[in-house]
Coordinates of C-alpha atoms and ligand atoms in Angstrom, one line a residue:
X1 CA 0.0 0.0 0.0
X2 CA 2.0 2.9 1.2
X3 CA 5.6 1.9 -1.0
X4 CA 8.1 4.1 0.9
X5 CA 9.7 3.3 4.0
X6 CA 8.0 6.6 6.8
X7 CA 11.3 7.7 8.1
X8 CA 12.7 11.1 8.9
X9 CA 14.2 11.1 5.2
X10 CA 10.6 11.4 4.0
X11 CA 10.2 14.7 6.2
X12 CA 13.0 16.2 3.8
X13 CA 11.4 14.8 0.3
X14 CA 7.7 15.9 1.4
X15 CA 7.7 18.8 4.2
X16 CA 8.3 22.5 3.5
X17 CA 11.4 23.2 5.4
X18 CA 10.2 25.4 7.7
X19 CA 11.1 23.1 10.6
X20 CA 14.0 20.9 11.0
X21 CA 13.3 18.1 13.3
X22 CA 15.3 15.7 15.3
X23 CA 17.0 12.6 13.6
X24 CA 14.5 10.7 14.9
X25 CA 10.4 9.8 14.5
X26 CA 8.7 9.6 18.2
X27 CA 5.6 6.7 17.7
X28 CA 4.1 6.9 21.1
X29 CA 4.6 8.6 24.7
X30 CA 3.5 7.6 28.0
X31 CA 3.8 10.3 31.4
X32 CA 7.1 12.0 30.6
X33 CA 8.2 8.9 28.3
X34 CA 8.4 8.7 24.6
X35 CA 9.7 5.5 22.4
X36 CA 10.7 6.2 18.9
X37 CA 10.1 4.0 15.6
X38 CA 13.4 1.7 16.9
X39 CA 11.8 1.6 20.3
X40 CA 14.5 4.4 21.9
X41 CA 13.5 5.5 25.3
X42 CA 13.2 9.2 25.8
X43 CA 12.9 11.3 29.0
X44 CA 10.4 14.1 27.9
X45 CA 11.7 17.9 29.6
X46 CA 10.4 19.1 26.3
X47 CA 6.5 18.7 27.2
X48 CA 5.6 19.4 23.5
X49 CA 6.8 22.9 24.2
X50 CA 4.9 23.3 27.1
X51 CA 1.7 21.8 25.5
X52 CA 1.5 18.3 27.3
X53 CA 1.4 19.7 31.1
X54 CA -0.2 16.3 32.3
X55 CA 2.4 14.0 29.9
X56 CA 2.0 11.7 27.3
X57 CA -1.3 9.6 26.5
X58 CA -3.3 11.0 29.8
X59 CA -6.0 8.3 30.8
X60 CA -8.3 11.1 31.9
X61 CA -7.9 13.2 28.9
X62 CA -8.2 10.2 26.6
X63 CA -11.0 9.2 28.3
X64 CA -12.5 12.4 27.5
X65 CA -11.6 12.6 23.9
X66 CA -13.1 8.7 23.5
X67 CA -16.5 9.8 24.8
X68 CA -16.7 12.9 22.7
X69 CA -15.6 11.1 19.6
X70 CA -18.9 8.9 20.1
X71 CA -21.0 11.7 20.3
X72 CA -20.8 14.9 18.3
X73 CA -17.2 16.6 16.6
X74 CA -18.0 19.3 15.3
X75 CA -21.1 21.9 14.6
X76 CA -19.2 25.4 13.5
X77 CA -20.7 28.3 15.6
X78 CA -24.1 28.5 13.8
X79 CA -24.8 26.3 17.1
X80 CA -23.0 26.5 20.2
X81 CA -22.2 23.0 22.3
X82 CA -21.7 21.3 25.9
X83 CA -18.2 20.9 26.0
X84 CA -17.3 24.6 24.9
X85 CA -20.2 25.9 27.4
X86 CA -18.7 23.9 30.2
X87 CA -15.2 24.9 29.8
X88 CA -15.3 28.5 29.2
X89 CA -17.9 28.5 32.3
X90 CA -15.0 27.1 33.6
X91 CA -12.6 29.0 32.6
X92 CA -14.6 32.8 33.8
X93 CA -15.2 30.8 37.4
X94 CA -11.2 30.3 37.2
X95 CA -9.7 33.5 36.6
X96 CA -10.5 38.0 36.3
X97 CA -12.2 36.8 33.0
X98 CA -15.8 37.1 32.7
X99 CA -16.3 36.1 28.6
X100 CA -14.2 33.7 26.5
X101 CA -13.4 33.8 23.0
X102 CA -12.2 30.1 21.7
X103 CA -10.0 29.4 18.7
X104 CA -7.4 26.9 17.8
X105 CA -4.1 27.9 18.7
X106 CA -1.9 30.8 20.7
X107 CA -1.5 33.0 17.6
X108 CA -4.9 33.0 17.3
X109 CA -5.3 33.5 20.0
X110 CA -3.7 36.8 20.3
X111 CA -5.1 37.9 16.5
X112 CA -8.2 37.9 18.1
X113 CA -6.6 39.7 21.5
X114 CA -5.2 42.6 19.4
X115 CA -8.1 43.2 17.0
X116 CA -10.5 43.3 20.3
X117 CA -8.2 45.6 21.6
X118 CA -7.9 48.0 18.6
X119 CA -11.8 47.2 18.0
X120 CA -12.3 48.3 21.7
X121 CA -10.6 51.6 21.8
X122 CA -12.2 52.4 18.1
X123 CA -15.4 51.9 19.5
X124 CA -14.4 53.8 23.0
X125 CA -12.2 56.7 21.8
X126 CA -12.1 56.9 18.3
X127 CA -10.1 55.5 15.3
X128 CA -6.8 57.5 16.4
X129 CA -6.0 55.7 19.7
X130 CA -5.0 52.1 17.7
X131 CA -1.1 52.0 18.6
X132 CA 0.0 48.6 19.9
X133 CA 3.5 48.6 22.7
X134 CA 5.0 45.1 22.8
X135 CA 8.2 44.4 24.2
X136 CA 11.6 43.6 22.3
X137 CA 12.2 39.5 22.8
X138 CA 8.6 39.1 23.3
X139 CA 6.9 36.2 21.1
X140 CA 3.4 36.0 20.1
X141 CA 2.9 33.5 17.1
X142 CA 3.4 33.4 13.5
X143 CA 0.9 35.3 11.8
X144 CA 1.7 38.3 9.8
X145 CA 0.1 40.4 12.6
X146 CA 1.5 38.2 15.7
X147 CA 5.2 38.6 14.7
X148 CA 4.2 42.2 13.8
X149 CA 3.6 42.9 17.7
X150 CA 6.6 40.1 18.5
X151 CA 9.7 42.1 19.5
X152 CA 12.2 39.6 17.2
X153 CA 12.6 41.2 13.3
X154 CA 14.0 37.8 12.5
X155 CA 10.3 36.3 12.0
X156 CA 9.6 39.2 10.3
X157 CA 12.0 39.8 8.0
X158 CA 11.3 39.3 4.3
X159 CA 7.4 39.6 5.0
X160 CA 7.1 43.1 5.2
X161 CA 5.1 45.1 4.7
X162 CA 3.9 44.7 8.4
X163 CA 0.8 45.9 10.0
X164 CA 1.7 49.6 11.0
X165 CA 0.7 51.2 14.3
X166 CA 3.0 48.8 16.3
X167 CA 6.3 49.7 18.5
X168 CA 9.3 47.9 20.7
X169 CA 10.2 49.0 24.2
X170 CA 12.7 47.2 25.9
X171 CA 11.1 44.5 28.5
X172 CA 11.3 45.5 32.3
X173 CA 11.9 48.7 31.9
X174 CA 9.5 50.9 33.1
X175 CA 11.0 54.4 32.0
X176 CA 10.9 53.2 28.2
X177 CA 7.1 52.0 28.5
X178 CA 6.7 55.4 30.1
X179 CA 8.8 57.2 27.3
X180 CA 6.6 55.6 24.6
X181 CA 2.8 55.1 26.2
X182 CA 0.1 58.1 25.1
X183 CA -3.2 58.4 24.9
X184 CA -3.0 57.0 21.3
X185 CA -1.8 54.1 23.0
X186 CA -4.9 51.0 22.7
X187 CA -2.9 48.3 24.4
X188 CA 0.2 46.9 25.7
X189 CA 1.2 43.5 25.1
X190 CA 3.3 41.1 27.0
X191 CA 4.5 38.1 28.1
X192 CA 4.6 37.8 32.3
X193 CA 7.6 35.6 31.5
X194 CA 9.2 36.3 27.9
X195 CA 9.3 32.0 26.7
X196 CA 10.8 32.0 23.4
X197 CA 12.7 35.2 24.1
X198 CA 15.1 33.5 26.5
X199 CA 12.7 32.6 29.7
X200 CA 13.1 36.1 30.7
X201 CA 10.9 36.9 34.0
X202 CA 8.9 40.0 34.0
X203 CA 10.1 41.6 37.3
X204 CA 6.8 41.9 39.9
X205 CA 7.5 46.2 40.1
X206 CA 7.8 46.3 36.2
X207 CA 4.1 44.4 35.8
X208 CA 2.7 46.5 38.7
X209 CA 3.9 50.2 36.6
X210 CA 2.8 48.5 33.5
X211 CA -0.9 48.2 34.6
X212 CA -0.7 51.5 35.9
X213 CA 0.5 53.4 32.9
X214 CA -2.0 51.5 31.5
X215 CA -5.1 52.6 33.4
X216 CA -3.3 56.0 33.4
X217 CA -3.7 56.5 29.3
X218 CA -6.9 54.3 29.2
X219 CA -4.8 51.4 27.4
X220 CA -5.9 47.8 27.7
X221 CA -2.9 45.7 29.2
X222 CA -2.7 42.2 27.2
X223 CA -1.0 39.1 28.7
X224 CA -0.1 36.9 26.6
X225 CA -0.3 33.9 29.0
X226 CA -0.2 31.2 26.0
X227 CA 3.2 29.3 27.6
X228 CA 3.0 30.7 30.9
X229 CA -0.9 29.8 31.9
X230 CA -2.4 26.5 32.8
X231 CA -0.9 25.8 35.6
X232 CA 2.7 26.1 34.3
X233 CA 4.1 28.6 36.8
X234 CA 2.8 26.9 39.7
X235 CA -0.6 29.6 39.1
X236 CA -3.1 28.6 37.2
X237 CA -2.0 31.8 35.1
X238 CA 0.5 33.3 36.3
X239 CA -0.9 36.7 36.5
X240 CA -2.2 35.4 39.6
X241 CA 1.1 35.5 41.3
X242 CA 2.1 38.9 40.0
X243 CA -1.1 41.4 42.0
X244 CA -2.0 42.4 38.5
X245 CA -5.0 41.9 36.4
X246 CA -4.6 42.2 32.6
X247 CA -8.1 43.3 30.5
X248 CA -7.0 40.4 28.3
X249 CA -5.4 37.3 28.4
X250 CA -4.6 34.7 25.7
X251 CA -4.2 31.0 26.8
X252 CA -3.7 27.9 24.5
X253 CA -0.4 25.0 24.5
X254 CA -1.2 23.5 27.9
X255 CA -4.8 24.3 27.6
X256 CA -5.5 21.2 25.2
X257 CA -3.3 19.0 27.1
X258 CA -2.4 18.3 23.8
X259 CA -5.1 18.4 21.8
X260 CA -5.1 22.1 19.6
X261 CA -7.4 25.0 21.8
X262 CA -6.5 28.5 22.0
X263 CA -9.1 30.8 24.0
X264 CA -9.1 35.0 24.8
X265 CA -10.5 35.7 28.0
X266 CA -11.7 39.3 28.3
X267 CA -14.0 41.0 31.1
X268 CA -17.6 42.0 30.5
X269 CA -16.1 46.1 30.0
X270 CA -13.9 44.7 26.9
X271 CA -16.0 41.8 25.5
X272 CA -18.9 43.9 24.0
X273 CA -16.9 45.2 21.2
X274 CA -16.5 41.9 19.5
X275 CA -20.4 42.1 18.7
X276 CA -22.4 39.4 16.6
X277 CA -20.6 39.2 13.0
X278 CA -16.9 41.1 14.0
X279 CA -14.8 37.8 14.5
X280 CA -14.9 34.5 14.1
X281 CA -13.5 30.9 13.8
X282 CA -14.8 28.1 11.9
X283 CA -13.7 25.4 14.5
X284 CA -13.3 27.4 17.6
X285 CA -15.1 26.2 20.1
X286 CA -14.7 22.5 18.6
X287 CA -16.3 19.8 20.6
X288 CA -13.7 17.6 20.8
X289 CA -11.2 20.3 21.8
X290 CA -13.5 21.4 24.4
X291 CA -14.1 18.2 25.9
X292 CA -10.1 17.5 26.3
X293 CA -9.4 20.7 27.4
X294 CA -12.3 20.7 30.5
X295 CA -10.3 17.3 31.8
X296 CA -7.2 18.8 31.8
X297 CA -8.5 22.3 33.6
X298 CA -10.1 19.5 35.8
X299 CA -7.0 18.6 36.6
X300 CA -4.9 21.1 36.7
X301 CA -6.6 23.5 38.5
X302 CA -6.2 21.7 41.8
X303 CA -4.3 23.1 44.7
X304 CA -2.2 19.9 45.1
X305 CA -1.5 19.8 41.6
X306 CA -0.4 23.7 41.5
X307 CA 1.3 23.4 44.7
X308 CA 3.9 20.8 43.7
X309 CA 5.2 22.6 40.6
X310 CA 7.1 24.3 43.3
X311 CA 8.4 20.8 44.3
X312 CA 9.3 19.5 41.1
X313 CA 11.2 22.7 40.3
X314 CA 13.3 22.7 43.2
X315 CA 14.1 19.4 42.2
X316 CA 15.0 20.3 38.7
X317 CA 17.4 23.3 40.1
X318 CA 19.1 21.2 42.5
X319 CA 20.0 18.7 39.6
X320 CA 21.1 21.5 37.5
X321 CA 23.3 23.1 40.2
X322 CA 24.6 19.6 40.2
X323 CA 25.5 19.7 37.0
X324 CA 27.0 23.2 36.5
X325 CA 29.3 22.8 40.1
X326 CA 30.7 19.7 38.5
X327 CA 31.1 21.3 34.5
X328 CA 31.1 24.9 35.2
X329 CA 28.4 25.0 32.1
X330 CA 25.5 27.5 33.2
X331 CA 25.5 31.3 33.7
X332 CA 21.9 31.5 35.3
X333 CA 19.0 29.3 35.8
X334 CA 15.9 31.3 35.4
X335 CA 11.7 31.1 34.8
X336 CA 9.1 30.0 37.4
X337 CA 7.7 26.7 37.9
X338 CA 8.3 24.0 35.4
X339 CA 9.2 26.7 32.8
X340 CA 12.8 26.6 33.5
X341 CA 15.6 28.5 31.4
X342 CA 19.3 27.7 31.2
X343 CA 22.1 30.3 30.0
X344 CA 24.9 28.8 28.8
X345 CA 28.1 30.4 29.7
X346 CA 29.5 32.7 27.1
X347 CA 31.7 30.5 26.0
X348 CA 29.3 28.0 24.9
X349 CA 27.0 30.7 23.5
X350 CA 25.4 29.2 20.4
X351 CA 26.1 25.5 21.3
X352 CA 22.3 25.7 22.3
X353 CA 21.3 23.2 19.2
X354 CA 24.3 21.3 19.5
X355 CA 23.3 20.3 23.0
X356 CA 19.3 19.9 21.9
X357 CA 21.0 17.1 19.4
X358 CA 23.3 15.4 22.2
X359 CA 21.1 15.3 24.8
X360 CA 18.8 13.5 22.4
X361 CA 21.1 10.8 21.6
X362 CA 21.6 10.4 25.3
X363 CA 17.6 10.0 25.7
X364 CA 16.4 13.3 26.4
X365 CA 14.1 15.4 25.3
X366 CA 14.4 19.3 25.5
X367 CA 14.4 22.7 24.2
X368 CA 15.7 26.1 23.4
X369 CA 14.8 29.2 23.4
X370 CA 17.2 31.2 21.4
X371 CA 21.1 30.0 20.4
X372 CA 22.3 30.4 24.1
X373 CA 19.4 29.2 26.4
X374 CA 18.5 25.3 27.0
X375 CA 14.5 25.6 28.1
X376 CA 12.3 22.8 29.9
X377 CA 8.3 23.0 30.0
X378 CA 8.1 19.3 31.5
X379 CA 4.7 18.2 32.3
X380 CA 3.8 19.2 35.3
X381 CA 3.4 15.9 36.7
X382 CA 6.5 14.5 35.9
X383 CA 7.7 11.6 38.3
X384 CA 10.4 13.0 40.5
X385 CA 12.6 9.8 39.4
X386 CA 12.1 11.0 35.8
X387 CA 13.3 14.1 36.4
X388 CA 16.7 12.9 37.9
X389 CA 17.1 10.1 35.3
X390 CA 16.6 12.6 32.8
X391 CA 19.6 15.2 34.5
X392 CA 21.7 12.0 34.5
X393 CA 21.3 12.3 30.6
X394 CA 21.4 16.3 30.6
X395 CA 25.1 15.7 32.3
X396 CA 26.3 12.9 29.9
X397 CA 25.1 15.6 26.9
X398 CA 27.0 18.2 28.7
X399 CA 30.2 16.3 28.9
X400 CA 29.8 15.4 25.2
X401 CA 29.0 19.2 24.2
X402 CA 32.0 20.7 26.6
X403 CA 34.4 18.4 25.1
X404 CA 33.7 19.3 21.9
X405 CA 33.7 23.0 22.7
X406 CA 37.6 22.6 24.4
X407 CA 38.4 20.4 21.2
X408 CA 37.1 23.0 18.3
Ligands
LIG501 C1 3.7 29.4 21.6 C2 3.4 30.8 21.8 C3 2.5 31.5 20.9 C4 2.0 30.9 19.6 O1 1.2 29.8 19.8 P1 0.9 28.9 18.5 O2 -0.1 27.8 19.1 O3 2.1 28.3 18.1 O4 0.2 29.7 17.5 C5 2.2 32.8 21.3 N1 2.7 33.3 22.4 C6 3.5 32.7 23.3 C7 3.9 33.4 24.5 C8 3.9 31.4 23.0 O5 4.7 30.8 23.8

């Protein structure tokens, strides 16, 4: 039937090259363990970039899926449905929110964020107040208008021309927000901890002076909680451990457990200026989504659950502490919660794909974010055994990488 052997050479004959995967094809996962086509044992710390924050093959969330799939997949929004009901009842119960906009992944996600909030302050104050502050680093998906108000010009380069009306502060700095915010100013846009741009942390005075300046020039404050939410901080967002409210907030990875949901949570002031007809998604809202992603909020959102991210990050530093006292590897360990960054020393700066490669022939899965930082978004029930038989395999891939760095 199918004539070719299905092997990572196929990827290069059939795929656009827009990615470049590992030398390997992953077949199925369990918790935070994944076998490959030759049967190869990983240790996930990748999570599905912070997507699979309960692991592999969840019983509860297959469950889920399995009685869905026998009753109803999909409707569009001509009708509305149980699942999608249930969770964003959920989901206003859970957090500031008090209306939910649902979609299919992070970038839209935030499309939909930053036309509300341009729609919102054209309704509110007129068509002159549309300017959009994001924050250099910052990452907010792949659309043309996403890495518009993204703060990296290399996913923007050679797309151009870009939507207009959008500038670049430096992140934690207050005085350059302050420098640049007017009352032409509809929203600001960020990240409470930059995850592609290096796990950088928002610093808590920074996010307090943001919603200020904010509420000072009548600007919407958008937190783009799409790696940081669902539990991944140890919060269920993590806006909740920063004595901030955004007007805003954009959720998706974690949110499905795996299974693709995105969702913008506004409050009743905001929400009325995406009337009937403005916006829309053809599967937002899916059934099936819905359903998977109300087991894992189910989950998730319980205080033991949240309270023992703490646990399993301590756990995580320790190792890594480990590692860099014995190899002298890491300049700084950084993030919250199971979203854990790792600098490289200068010295190794750019070896940051060269150790993603190495620590997967060793049996480890993990990530980057940027040429200098390794990043982990385990799930965040991860066995505490996995996670040190997993550094065991971070340390042998260190050896290998600072070997080869002393021998170039
Ligand atoms: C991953 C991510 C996105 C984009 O999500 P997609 O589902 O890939 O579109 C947006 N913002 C942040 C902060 C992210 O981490």
């Amino acid at each position: 039937m199918f004539k070719q052997p299905v092997n990572r050479a196929l990827f290069d004959e059939v795929m656009v090259p827009n990615y470049n995967p590992q030398q390997m094809v992953p077949v199925r996962g369990r918790g935070s363990r994944v076998w490959d086509q030759e049967d190869n044992e990983y240790i996930d710390f990748a999570g599905g970039i912070a997507v699979n924050a309960l692991g592999h093959v969840h019983p509860a969330l297959v469950a889920a899926l399995k009685e869905q799939a026998d009753k109803l997949w999909h409707l569009s929004n001509t009708f509305t449905n149980e699942p999608a009901l249930r969770l964003a009842k959920k989901l206003t119960d859970a957090t500031f929110a008090d209306k939910v906009f649902f979609c299919n992944s992070g970038a839209e996600a935030n499309e939909a964020a930053f036309k509300l909030a341009r729609k919102y302050s054209y309704d509110n104050f007129g068509p002159e107040k549309n300017e959009i502050i994001a924050f250099y680093q910052g990452f907010h998906g792949r659309t043309l208008f996403t890495v518009s108000v993204g703060g990296q010009t290399k996913y923007r380069e050679g797309f151009e021309p870009a939507p207009g009306g959008i500038s670049h502060v430096p992140f934690n700095d207050l005085a350059a927000l302050k420098a640049a915010i007017s009352d032409k100013t509809c929203a600001v846009v960020m990240e409470p901890i930059q995850g592609e741009g290096g796990v950088i942390p928002a610093d808590p005075e920074f996010v307090k002076g943001v919603r200020e300046l904010c509420d000072q020039h009548d600007a919407l404050l958008v937190f783009d909680e799409i790696q940081t939410g669902v539990g991944r901080t140890g919060h269920l967002y993590a806006y909740m451990g920063m004595g901030v409210e955004p007007d805003i907030m954009t959720s998706a990875k974690a949110l499905g457990g795996g299974f693709p949901i995105g969702a913008m949570l506004t409050t009743d002031k905001v929400a009325p200026s995406f009337g009937f007809g403005t916006h829309g998604s053809t599967y937002g809202g899916n059934p099936l989504a819905c359903a998977v992603s109300e087991a894992a909020l189910d989950l998730i959102n319980q205080p033991e659950l949240l309270n023992n991210v703490a646990n399993k990050r301590a756990i995580f530093v320790e190792e890594l502490e480990k590692i860099n006292t014995k190899h002298q590897i890491f300049k700084e360990i950084r993030g919250d919660g199971l979203l854990i960054g790792v600098e490289l020393i200068d010295s190794l700066h750019g070896q940051g794909a060269a150790f993603l490669a190495a620590a997967r022939e060793e049996g480890l899965m993990i990530l980057m974010a940027g040429p200098n930082v390794l990043r982990m978004a385990p799930s965040l029930i991860i066995p505490d055994q996995d996670i040190r038989d997993g550094m065991a395999l971070l340390e042998k891939a260190a050896v290998k990488i600072v070997a080869a760095a002393a021998a170039a």
